[in-house]
Short mmCIF file of C-alpha atoms in Angstrom, two decimals:
data_model
loop_
_atom_site.label_atom_id
_atom_site.label_comp_id
_atom_site.label_asym_id
_atom_site.label_seq_id
_atom_site.Cartn_x
_atom_site.Cartn_y
_atom_site.Cartn_z
CA MET B 1 38.95 -1.96 -2.50
CA SER B 2 37.36 1.31 -3.60
CA ALA B 3 38.59 4.87 -3.98
CA SER B 4 36.74 8.15 -3.76
CA ARG B 5 37.26 11.86 -4.30
CA THR B 6 35.21 14.75 -2.89
CA TRP B 7 34.88 18.33 -4.10
CA SER B 8 32.41 21.21 -4.06
CA ALA B 9 30.22 22.27 -6.98
CA TRP B 10 26.74 23.69 -7.42
CA SER B 11 26.88 24.88 -3.76
CA CYS B 12 26.96 21.29 -2.54
CA THR B 13 29.28 18.38 -1.91
CA VAL B 14 30.09 16.08 -4.82
CA ARG B 15 31.65 12.68 -4.21
CA LEU B 16 32.61 10.00 -6.70
CA THR B 17 33.47 6.50 -5.47
CA VAL B 18 34.66 3.75 -7.82
CA ALA B 19 35.40 0.10 -7.14
CA ASP B 20 38.54 0.25 -9.29
CA PRO B 21 40.97 2.88 -7.90
CA ALA B 22 42.93 2.96 -11.16
CA VAL B 23 40.07 4.71 -13.00
CA LEU B 24 39.27 7.31 -10.34
CA GLY B 25 41.13 10.23 -11.96
CA ALA B 26 39.62 9.72 -15.41
CA ALA B 27 36.15 9.12 -14.00
CA CYS B 28 36.35 12.32 -11.92
CA GLY B 29 37.31 14.26 -15.04
CA GLU B 30 34.29 12.92 -16.90
CA LEU B 31 31.90 13.70 -14.05
CA LYS B 32 33.23 17.26 -13.81
CA ALA B 33 32.87 17.70 -17.57
CA LEU B 34 29.27 16.48 -17.48
CA MET B 35 28.46 18.81 -14.59
CA ASP B 36 29.96 21.74 -16.51
CA ARG B 37 27.79 20.94 -19.51
CA VAL B 38 24.68 20.69 -17.34
CA ASP B 39 25.54 24.00 -15.67
CA LYS B 40 25.97 25.75 -19.01
CA ALA B 41 22.63 24.36 -20.17
CA ALA B 42 20.49 24.74 -17.06
CA GLY B 43 22.34 26.97 -14.57
CA ARG B 44 19.81 29.29 -13.00
CA PHE B 45 22.39 31.82 -11.79
CA ARG B 46 24.37 31.95 -15.05
CA PRO B 47 23.17 34.71 -17.38
CA ASP B 48 24.84 32.89 -20.27
CA SER B 49 23.08 29.58 -19.69
CA GLU B 50 20.51 28.31 -22.19
CA LEU B 51 17.88 28.23 -19.44
CA SER B 52 18.44 31.93 -18.69
CA THR B 53 17.97 32.70 -22.39
CA VAL B 54 14.69 30.78 -22.47
CA ASN B 55 13.46 32.44 -19.26
CA SER B 56 14.28 35.88 -20.68
CA ARG B 57 12.17 35.26 -23.80
CA PRO B 58 8.71 34.23 -22.56
CA GLY B 59 6.24 33.42 -25.27
CA ALA B 60 8.91 32.43 -27.81
CA LEU B 61 10.09 28.99 -28.86
CA VAL B 62 13.85 29.07 -28.39
CA PRO B 63 16.27 26.58 -30.02
CA VAL B 64 18.11 24.67 -27.28
CA SER B 65 20.61 21.82 -26.99
CA ARG B 66 19.61 18.16 -26.73
CA LEU B 67 21.00 18.19 -23.20
CA LEU B 68 18.56 20.89 -22.11
CA VAL B 69 15.74 19.04 -23.88
CA ASP B 70 16.59 15.97 -21.79
CA LEU B 71 16.77 17.99 -18.56
CA VAL B 72 13.44 19.71 -19.18
CA ASP B 73 11.88 16.43 -20.29
CA VAL B 74 12.89 14.80 -17.00
CA SER B 75 11.51 17.73 -15.01
CA LEU B 76 8.16 17.35 -16.80
CA VAL B 77 8.15 13.62 -16.09
CA ALA B 78 8.78 14.39 -12.42
CA ALA B 79 5.93 16.92 -12.44
CA SER B 80 3.58 14.40 -13.99
CA MET B 81 4.69 11.58 -11.68
CA SER B 82 4.23 13.74 -8.58
CA GLY B 83 0.88 15.18 -9.63
CA GLY B 84 2.43 18.63 -9.93
CA ALA B 85 4.14 18.64 -6.52
CA VAL B 86 7.56 18.90 -8.20
CA ASP B 87 6.95 21.65 -10.73
CA PRO B 88 9.72 23.23 -12.87
CA THR B 89 7.71 26.46 -13.33
CA ILE B 90 8.40 27.65 -9.77
CA GLY B 91 11.40 29.74 -10.89
CA ALA B 92 9.72 33.07 -10.18
CA ALA B 93 8.48 31.81 -6.79
CA VAL B 94 11.99 30.78 -5.72
CA ILE B 95 13.25 34.26 -6.63
CA ALA B 96 10.31 35.88 -4.83
CA ALA B 97 11.24 33.89 -1.72
CA GLY B 98 14.70 35.50 -1.88
CA TYR B 99 16.77 32.74 -3.49
CA ASN B 100 18.04 34.80 -6.43
CA ASP B 101 21.76 34.19 -6.16
CA ASP B 102 24.23 31.57 -5.02
CA ILE B 103 23.07 30.31 -1.61
CA GLU B 104 26.21 31.57 0.16
CA ALA B 105 25.66 35.08 -1.26
CA VAL B 106 22.01 35.00 -0.18
CA ARG B 107 23.02 34.03 3.36
CA ARG B 108 25.68 36.74 3.60
CA ARG B 109 23.56 39.71 2.53
CA PHE B 110 21.21 41.79 4.66
CA PRO B 111 17.86 39.97 5.10
CA GLU B 112 15.36 40.97 2.44
CA PRO B 113 11.59 40.55 2.70
CA SER B 114 9.93 37.98 0.46
CA THR B 115 7.68 39.30 -2.29
CA ASP B 116 4.37 38.01 -3.58
CA PRO B 117 5.17 35.17 -5.99
CA GLY B 118 1.87 35.23 -7.87
CA PRO B 119 0.29 32.04 -9.15
CA ILE B 120 2.50 29.20 -10.38
CA PRO B 121 1.94 28.85 -14.17
CA GLY B 122 2.04 25.06 -14.01
CA TRP B 123 4.22 22.54 -15.82
CA GLN B 124 1.55 21.91 -18.47
CA GLN B 125 2.26 25.39 -19.89
CA VAL B 126 5.82 24.51 -20.86
CA GLN B 127 6.27 24.16 -24.62
CA LEU B 128 8.84 21.49 -25.48
CA ASN B 129 9.35 20.25 -29.02
CA ARG B 130 11.64 17.27 -28.56
CA LYS B 131 12.06 16.58 -32.27
CA LEU B 132 13.16 20.10 -33.20
CA ALA B 133 14.75 20.92 -29.81
CA LEU B 134 12.65 24.00 -29.14
CA LEU B 135 11.67 25.21 -25.68
CA GLY B 136 9.26 27.93 -24.64
CA VAL B 137 7.72 29.26 -21.46
CA PRO B 138 4.64 31.48 -21.12
CA GLU B 139 4.63 35.06 -19.86
CA HIS B 140 5.50 35.53 -16.17
CA CYS B 141 7.08 32.08 -16.01
CA ALA B 142 10.64 31.03 -15.24
CA LEU B 143 11.89 27.48 -15.23
CA ASP B 144 13.95 26.12 -12.34
CA LEU B 145 15.36 22.65 -12.87
CA GLY B 146 17.11 22.50 -9.51
CA ALA B 147 14.84 19.76 -8.21
CA THR B 148 15.73 17.24 -10.90
CA ALA B 149 18.99 18.31 -12.57
CA LYS B 150 21.28 17.04 -9.79
CA ALA B 151 19.55 13.66 -9.68
CA TRP B 152 19.59 13.36 -13.48
CA THR B 153 23.32 14.11 -13.52
CA ALA B 154 23.98 11.51 -10.80
CA ASP B 155 21.98 8.92 -12.75
CA ARG B 156 23.65 9.69 -16.04
CA ALA B 157 27.19 9.79 -14.67
CA ALA B 158 26.85 6.57 -12.66
CA LEU B 159 25.45 4.61 -15.60
CA VAL B 160 27.96 5.91 -18.14
CA LEU B 161 31.01 5.55 -15.89
CA SER B 162 30.14 2.05 -14.66
CA LYS B 163 29.72 0.85 -18.25
CA ARG B 164 32.81 2.61 -19.57
CA TYR B 165 35.15 1.39 -16.85
CA GLY B 166 33.46 -1.91 -16.05
CA CYS B 167 33.27 -1.37 -12.31
CA ALA B 168 30.79 -0.37 -9.65
CA VAL B 169 30.31 3.38 -9.28
CA LEU B 170 28.66 5.55 -6.63
CA VAL B 171 27.89 9.16 -7.55
CA GLU B 172 26.78 11.62 -4.87
CA ILE B 173 25.70 15.17 -5.72
CA GLY B 174 24.32 17.15 -2.82
CA GLY B 175 22.35 14.34 -1.22
CA ASP B 176 21.31 12.66 -4.48
CA LEU B 177 23.04 9.28 -4.78
CA ARG B 178 23.10 6.82 -7.63
CA ALA B 179 24.79 3.42 -7.53
CA ALA B 180 25.48 1.59 -10.79
CA GLY B 181 27.38 -1.58 -11.61
CA LYS B 182 27.70 -4.50 -9.23
CA PRO B 183 29.78 -3.79 -6.13
CA ALA B 184 31.40 -6.76 -4.34
CA GLU B 185 29.63 -5.52 -1.21
CA PRO B 186 26.81 -3.00 -1.07
CA TRP B 187 27.92 0.56 -0.40
CA VAL B 188 27.48 1.74 3.20
CA ILE B 189 25.66 5.09 3.29
CA THR B 190 24.99 7.61 6.04
CA VAL B 191 21.56 9.19 5.73
CA ALA B 192 21.34 12.53 7.54
CA GLU B 193 19.24 15.67 7.46
CA ARG B 194 22.31 17.83 6.88
CA ALA B 195 25.98 17.14 6.29
CA GLY B 196 27.62 16.66 9.66
CA ASP B 197 24.38 15.88 11.50
CA PRO B 198 23.96 12.55 13.25
CA GLY B 199 22.57 10.05 10.75
CA VAL B 200 21.64 6.43 10.26
CA LEU B 201 23.54 3.79 8.32
CA VAL B 202 22.03 1.75 5.51
CA THR B 203 23.50 -0.21 2.60
CA LEU B 204 22.90 0.62 -1.05
CA ALA B 205 23.43 -2.09 -3.68
CA HIS B 206 21.86 -0.37 -6.68
CA GLY B 207 19.46 2.41 -7.63
CA GLY B 208 19.03 5.92 -6.29
CA LEU B 209 18.84 7.24 -2.75
CA THR B 210 17.98 10.89 -2.19
CA THR B 211 17.27 13.13 0.78
CA SER B 212 15.31 16.36 0.47
CA THR B 213 15.05 18.81 3.33
CA ARG B 214 14.00 22.33 4.10
CA THR B 215 16.54 22.59 6.92
CA ALA B 216 19.72 22.90 4.85
CA ARG B 217 19.35 25.40 2.02
CA ARG B 218 17.71 28.24 3.94
CA TRP B 219 18.32 31.91 4.69
CA GLN B 220 17.23 34.67 7.03
CA THR B 221 14.40 37.06 6.15
CA PRO B 222 12.92 39.88 8.29
CA THR B 223 10.11 37.52 9.30
CA GLY B 224 12.15 34.37 9.93
CA TYR B 225 13.86 31.69 7.86
CA ALA B 226 12.90 30.91 4.29
CA HIS B 227 13.99 27.86 2.29
CA HIS B 228 14.11 26.68 -1.30
CA VAL B 229 11.46 23.92 -1.38
CA ILE B 230 8.41 25.63 -2.89
CA ASP B 231 4.87 24.33 -2.51
CA PRO B 232 3.42 24.85 -6.04
CA ARG B 233 -0.08 25.20 -4.59
CA THR B 234 0.86 28.40 -2.73
CA GLY B 235 4.04 29.52 -4.48
CA LYS B 236 5.68 29.92 -1.07
CA PRO B 237 8.27 27.89 0.87
CA ALA B 238 6.62 24.66 1.95
CA ASP B 239 5.44 24.23 5.52
CA GLY B 240 4.07 20.70 5.36
CA ARG B 241 4.28 17.96 7.92
CA TRP B 242 7.73 16.62 7.07
CA ARG B 243 10.90 18.68 7.10
CA THR B 244 13.17 15.96 5.70
CA VAL B 245 12.43 12.90 3.55
CA SER B 246 14.75 10.17 2.24
CA VAL B 247 13.57 7.79 -0.50
CA TRP B 248 15.07 4.84 -2.38
CA ALA B 249 13.95 4.17 -5.97
CA PRO B 250 15.44 2.49 -9.06
CA SER B 251 16.84 5.84 -10.18
CA ALA B 252 17.90 9.03 -8.40
CA VAL B 253 15.45 11.09 -10.47
CA ARG B 254 12.55 8.94 -9.31
CA ALA B 255 13.73 8.92 -5.69
CA ASN B 256 14.21 12.68 -5.71
CA THR B 257 10.78 13.24 -7.22
CA PHE B 258 9.14 11.51 -4.27
CA SER B 259 11.41 12.96 -1.57
CA THR B 260 10.92 16.50 -2.90
CA ALA B 261 7.16 16.02 -3.36
CA LEU B 262 6.73 14.92 0.25
CA VAL B 263 8.63 17.92 1.62
CA ALA B 264 6.83 20.30 -0.80
CA THR B 265 3.24 19.17 -0.34
CA GLY B 266 3.30 16.88 2.73
CA GLU B 267 0.50 14.38 3.07
CA ALA B 268 -0.88 15.24 -0.38
CA ALA B 269 2.05 13.30 -1.87
CA LEU B 270 1.90 10.37 0.52
CA GLY B 271 -0.60 8.36 -1.53
CA ARG B 272 1.61 8.33 -4.61
CA LEU B 273 4.64 7.22 -2.59
CA THR B 274 2.67 4.43 -0.91
CA LEU B 275 1.36 3.31 -4.30
CA ALA B 276 4.89 3.25 -5.73
CA GLY B 277 6.06 1.19 -2.75
CA HIS B 278 9.49 2.80 -2.48
CA PRO B 279 11.22 2.60 0.92
CA ALA B 280 11.18 5.99 2.64
CA ARG B 281 12.22 7.67 5.87
CA LEU B 282 10.25 10.75 6.89
CA VAL B 283 11.29 13.20 9.61
CA ALA B 284 8.44 15.37 10.92
CA ASP B 285 8.77 18.94 12.16
CA ASP B 286 8.97 17.70 15.76
CA GLY B 287 11.66 15.14 14.91
CA GLU B 288 9.39 12.11 14.83
CA VAL B 289 10.67 9.54 12.34
CA THR B 290 8.37 7.40 10.16
CA GLU B 291 9.80 4.56 8.07
CA LEU B 292 7.72 3.20 5.16
CA SER B 293 7.64 0.36 2.62
CA GLY B 294 10.54 -1.71 3.91
CA TRP B 295 13.02 0.98 4.91
CA PRO B 296 15.69 -1.15 6.58
CA ALA B 297 16.24 -1.27 10.30
CA SER B 298 18.62 1.65 10.62
CA ARG B 299 21.78 1.69 12.66
CA LYS B 300 22.95 5.03 14.01
CA ALA B 301 26.07 6.30 12.31
CA ALA B 302 29.07 6.85 14.52
CA MET S 1 -22.79 0.12 -108.80
CA VAL S 2 -22.93 -0.79 -105.21
CA THR S 3 -19.91 0.28 -103.19
CA THR S 4 -18.95 -0.22 -99.54
CA ASP S 5 -16.92 2.97 -99.25
CA ALA S 6 -19.41 4.69 -97.04
CA PHE S 7 -19.65 1.66 -94.77
CA GLU S 8 -15.87 1.22 -94.51
CA GLU S 9 -15.39 4.91 -93.83
CA SER S 10 -17.87 4.88 -90.93
CA HIS S 11 -16.38 1.60 -89.67
CA SER S 12 -12.85 2.96 -89.52
CA ALA S 13 -14.11 6.12 -87.84
CA ARG S 14 -15.79 3.97 -85.18
CA ARG S 15 -12.56 1.97 -84.66
CA ARG S 16 -10.56 5.21 -84.24
CA TRP S 17 -13.12 6.45 -81.76
CA LEU S 18 -12.92 3.15 -79.83
CA ARG S 19 -9.11 3.27 -79.76
CA ARG S 20 -9.13 6.84 -78.49
CA ALA S 21 -11.82 6.07 -75.93
CA SER S 22 -9.95 3.03 -74.59
CA ALA S 23 -6.68 5.01 -74.45
CA ALA S 24 -8.44 7.78 -72.55
CA ALA S 25 -9.94 5.22 -70.16
CA VAL S 26 -6.54 3.64 -69.49
CA ALA S 27 -4.97 7.06 -68.95
CA THR S 28 -7.80 8.03 -66.56
CA ALA S 29 -7.36 4.79 -64.62
CA VAL S 30 -3.59 5.22 -64.36
CA LEU S 31 -3.87 8.84 -63.26
CA GLY S 32 -6.63 7.96 -60.79
CA ILE S 33 -4.67 5.15 -59.15
CA GLY S 34 -1.51 7.24 -59.07
CA GLY S 35 -3.31 10.24 -57.60
CA THR S 36 -5.01 8.14 -54.94
CA GLY S 37 -1.71 6.58 -53.96
CA LEU S 38 -0.07 9.98 -53.74
CA SER S 39 -2.91 11.33 -51.61
CA VAL S 40 -2.70 8.36 -49.21
CA ALA S 41 1.05 8.85 -48.91
CA ILE S 42 0.67 12.56 -48.12
CA VAL S 43 -2.07 11.98 -45.55
CA SER S 44 -0.03 9.21 -43.88
CA ALA S 45 3.04 11.42 -43.71
CA ARG S 46 1.03 14.26 -42.21
CA GLN S 47 -0.44 11.98 -39.56
CA ALA S 48 2.99 10.67 -38.64
CA ASP S 49 4.36 14.21 -38.37
CA SER S 50 1.54 15.53 -36.25
CA GLY S 51 2.08 12.70 -33.79
CA SER S 52 5.71 13.44 -33.26
CA THR S 53 5.97 17.19 -33.40
CA GLY S 54 3.39 18.31 -30.89
CA THR S 55 4.85 21.16 -28.95
CA THR S 56 2.75 21.14 -25.82
CA ALA S 57 4.09 18.91 -23.11
CA THR S 58 1.51 16.47 -21.87
CA SER S 59 1.79 13.76 -19.32
CA THR S 60 1.80 11.14 -22.08
CA ASP S 61 4.51 12.95 -23.98
CA SER S 62 6.72 13.44 -21.04
CA GLY S 63 6.20 9.92 -19.82
CA SER S 64 7.47 8.55 -23.07
CA GLY S 65 10.70 10.46 -22.71
CA ASN S 66 11.57 9.23 -19.27
CA SER S 67 13.74 6.22 -19.82
CA SER S 68 15.39 7.45 -22.98
CA SER S 69 16.39 10.89 -21.90
CA SER S 70 17.21 10.39 -18.27
CA GLY S 71 19.37 7.40 -19.06
CA SER S 72 18.04 5.78 -15.95
CA ASP S 73 17.73 2.05 -15.58
CA ASP S 74 14.35 1.74 -13.90
CA SER S 75 13.98 -1.92 -14.68
CA SER S 76 15.03 -3.14 -11.25
CA THR S 77 12.17 -2.74 -8.82
CA SER S 78 13.60 -4.72 -5.92
CA SER S 79 14.85 -2.43 -3.21
CA GLY S 80 18.56 -1.74 -3.27
CA LEU S 81 18.54 -0.77 0.41
CA GLY S 82 19.69 -2.99 3.25
CA SER S 83 20.71 -2.90 6.87
CA ALA S 84 24.29 -1.99 7.66
CA SER S 85 26.15 -4.35 9.95
CA SER S 86 27.67 -3.06 13.14
CA GLY S 87 31.10 -1.55 12.71
CA SER S 88 30.45 -0.61 9.08
CA THR S 89 32.31 2.40 7.76
CA SER S 90 30.32 4.89 5.76
CA GLN S 91 31.35 5.25 2.10
CA GLY S 92 28.87 7.94 1.12
CA GLY S 93 26.22 10.25 2.44
CA SER S 94 22.69 11.14 1.49
CA ASN S 95 22.45 14.48 3.25
CA GLY S 96 19.51 16.76 2.83
CA SER S 97 19.89 19.43 0.21
#
C-alpha cells in the first residue's frame, strides 16, 4: 500500500508517492525543503537567488554555493550529452521570447512582441570552478537552468528519501519523474502531453521518465503563441518536427536531456537518442505518434 | 741539521685542504639532492593543481561531474518501463512541461 501527496510549486504540479505511508509527512517536508534550497540557488525569477546574482555580473567569477555548482555542472553535462541542444546559456533568449516572469503572470498580461534574442553564447563559455565554487558567465549571457533543475531535484530527492526511509519512492515534478527503491509492483504512470489530456498507461519500476512539450508552457504574442523550449541554433522558440517527447532513462536528468533535445532541435537530436537506446515516445505536430527503442505497448488511460 | 718541519707543514696544510674540500663536496651533494627533491615536489604540486582548478567548463570536465553531483544512479541500463495491465490505476503522471 502506498500513499501520495500533491501540491503546486515552481508553476507545476509536484507529487510524492511513498511505499510506506507512515513516512509520507516527513518525506514531503524534506522534498519541500530541498526544492526551497534549489529555488534560492537557481530561481530565475527571484532577484535574490544566486543565479540572478551571477547573471547580473557578467565577466566576473562569483562565489556560489555547492548546490549551485552541482546544478550548473549537471546543466553542462546535459549540454555536452545533447551536443548543445540543451544549452543553459539560453536565458536571454527565453526572456526575449517573452518568458520573463512567472508563467501565470506572462499569460495574464497584454501580449507583448518578442524581441531579437541575438546569438546564443554557448555552454562552453560558462566558467565553473568546481574546486573553489566560482561561477562566471560572459557578457550578454544569462543562465537558465530550467531544463535540468527539476529533473536533478527529482533524482536527488528520490534517491535520498528511498535510502533514508528504506522504501520505494516516486517523485514527480512537473512531468519529470524519478523512481528509486524497489516497489513491490512497478508504479503505474499516465503519460500525457498536458495534465488532464488523454494519455497512455505504462509501468515504471526504476529510473527516470520525463515528458517535454511545447504545448503546455506557452503564451500569446501579437503574432501567435510562443513557448519556452528554445532552439539554441536560432535562439527562438523551437519549431521542430515533434511537439511532445517522452523518454525513459536511468535518471530523470538523462531522460529530460533527451526529451528536451528532441523538442528543441527535432531530427538533429534523433541520432543521439537512437545511439543511447532509451525508450521514447514522440508526438509530431500533426499528432502522429512514433515509439522507439522498446517503448512498451501502451494502453490508453481511462 | 736536516729537519722535516717544512715537509710536515706542507703535509698538514694538504690534509686541511683535503678535509675542507671533502666537506664542501658533501655539503654540495646534500644541497643538490635536497634542492632537486624540493623542485620535483613543487613541480608535481603545480601539475596536480592545474589539473583540478581549470575554470573553463569542457565536455571532459563536465562529464566527470555527472554521477557525483547529480546523485543519479545511472548504473542500471535495463529499461524500467513496462506495459500496464488492463484495469490498472494510475499512481503518477508524466505530463508535458
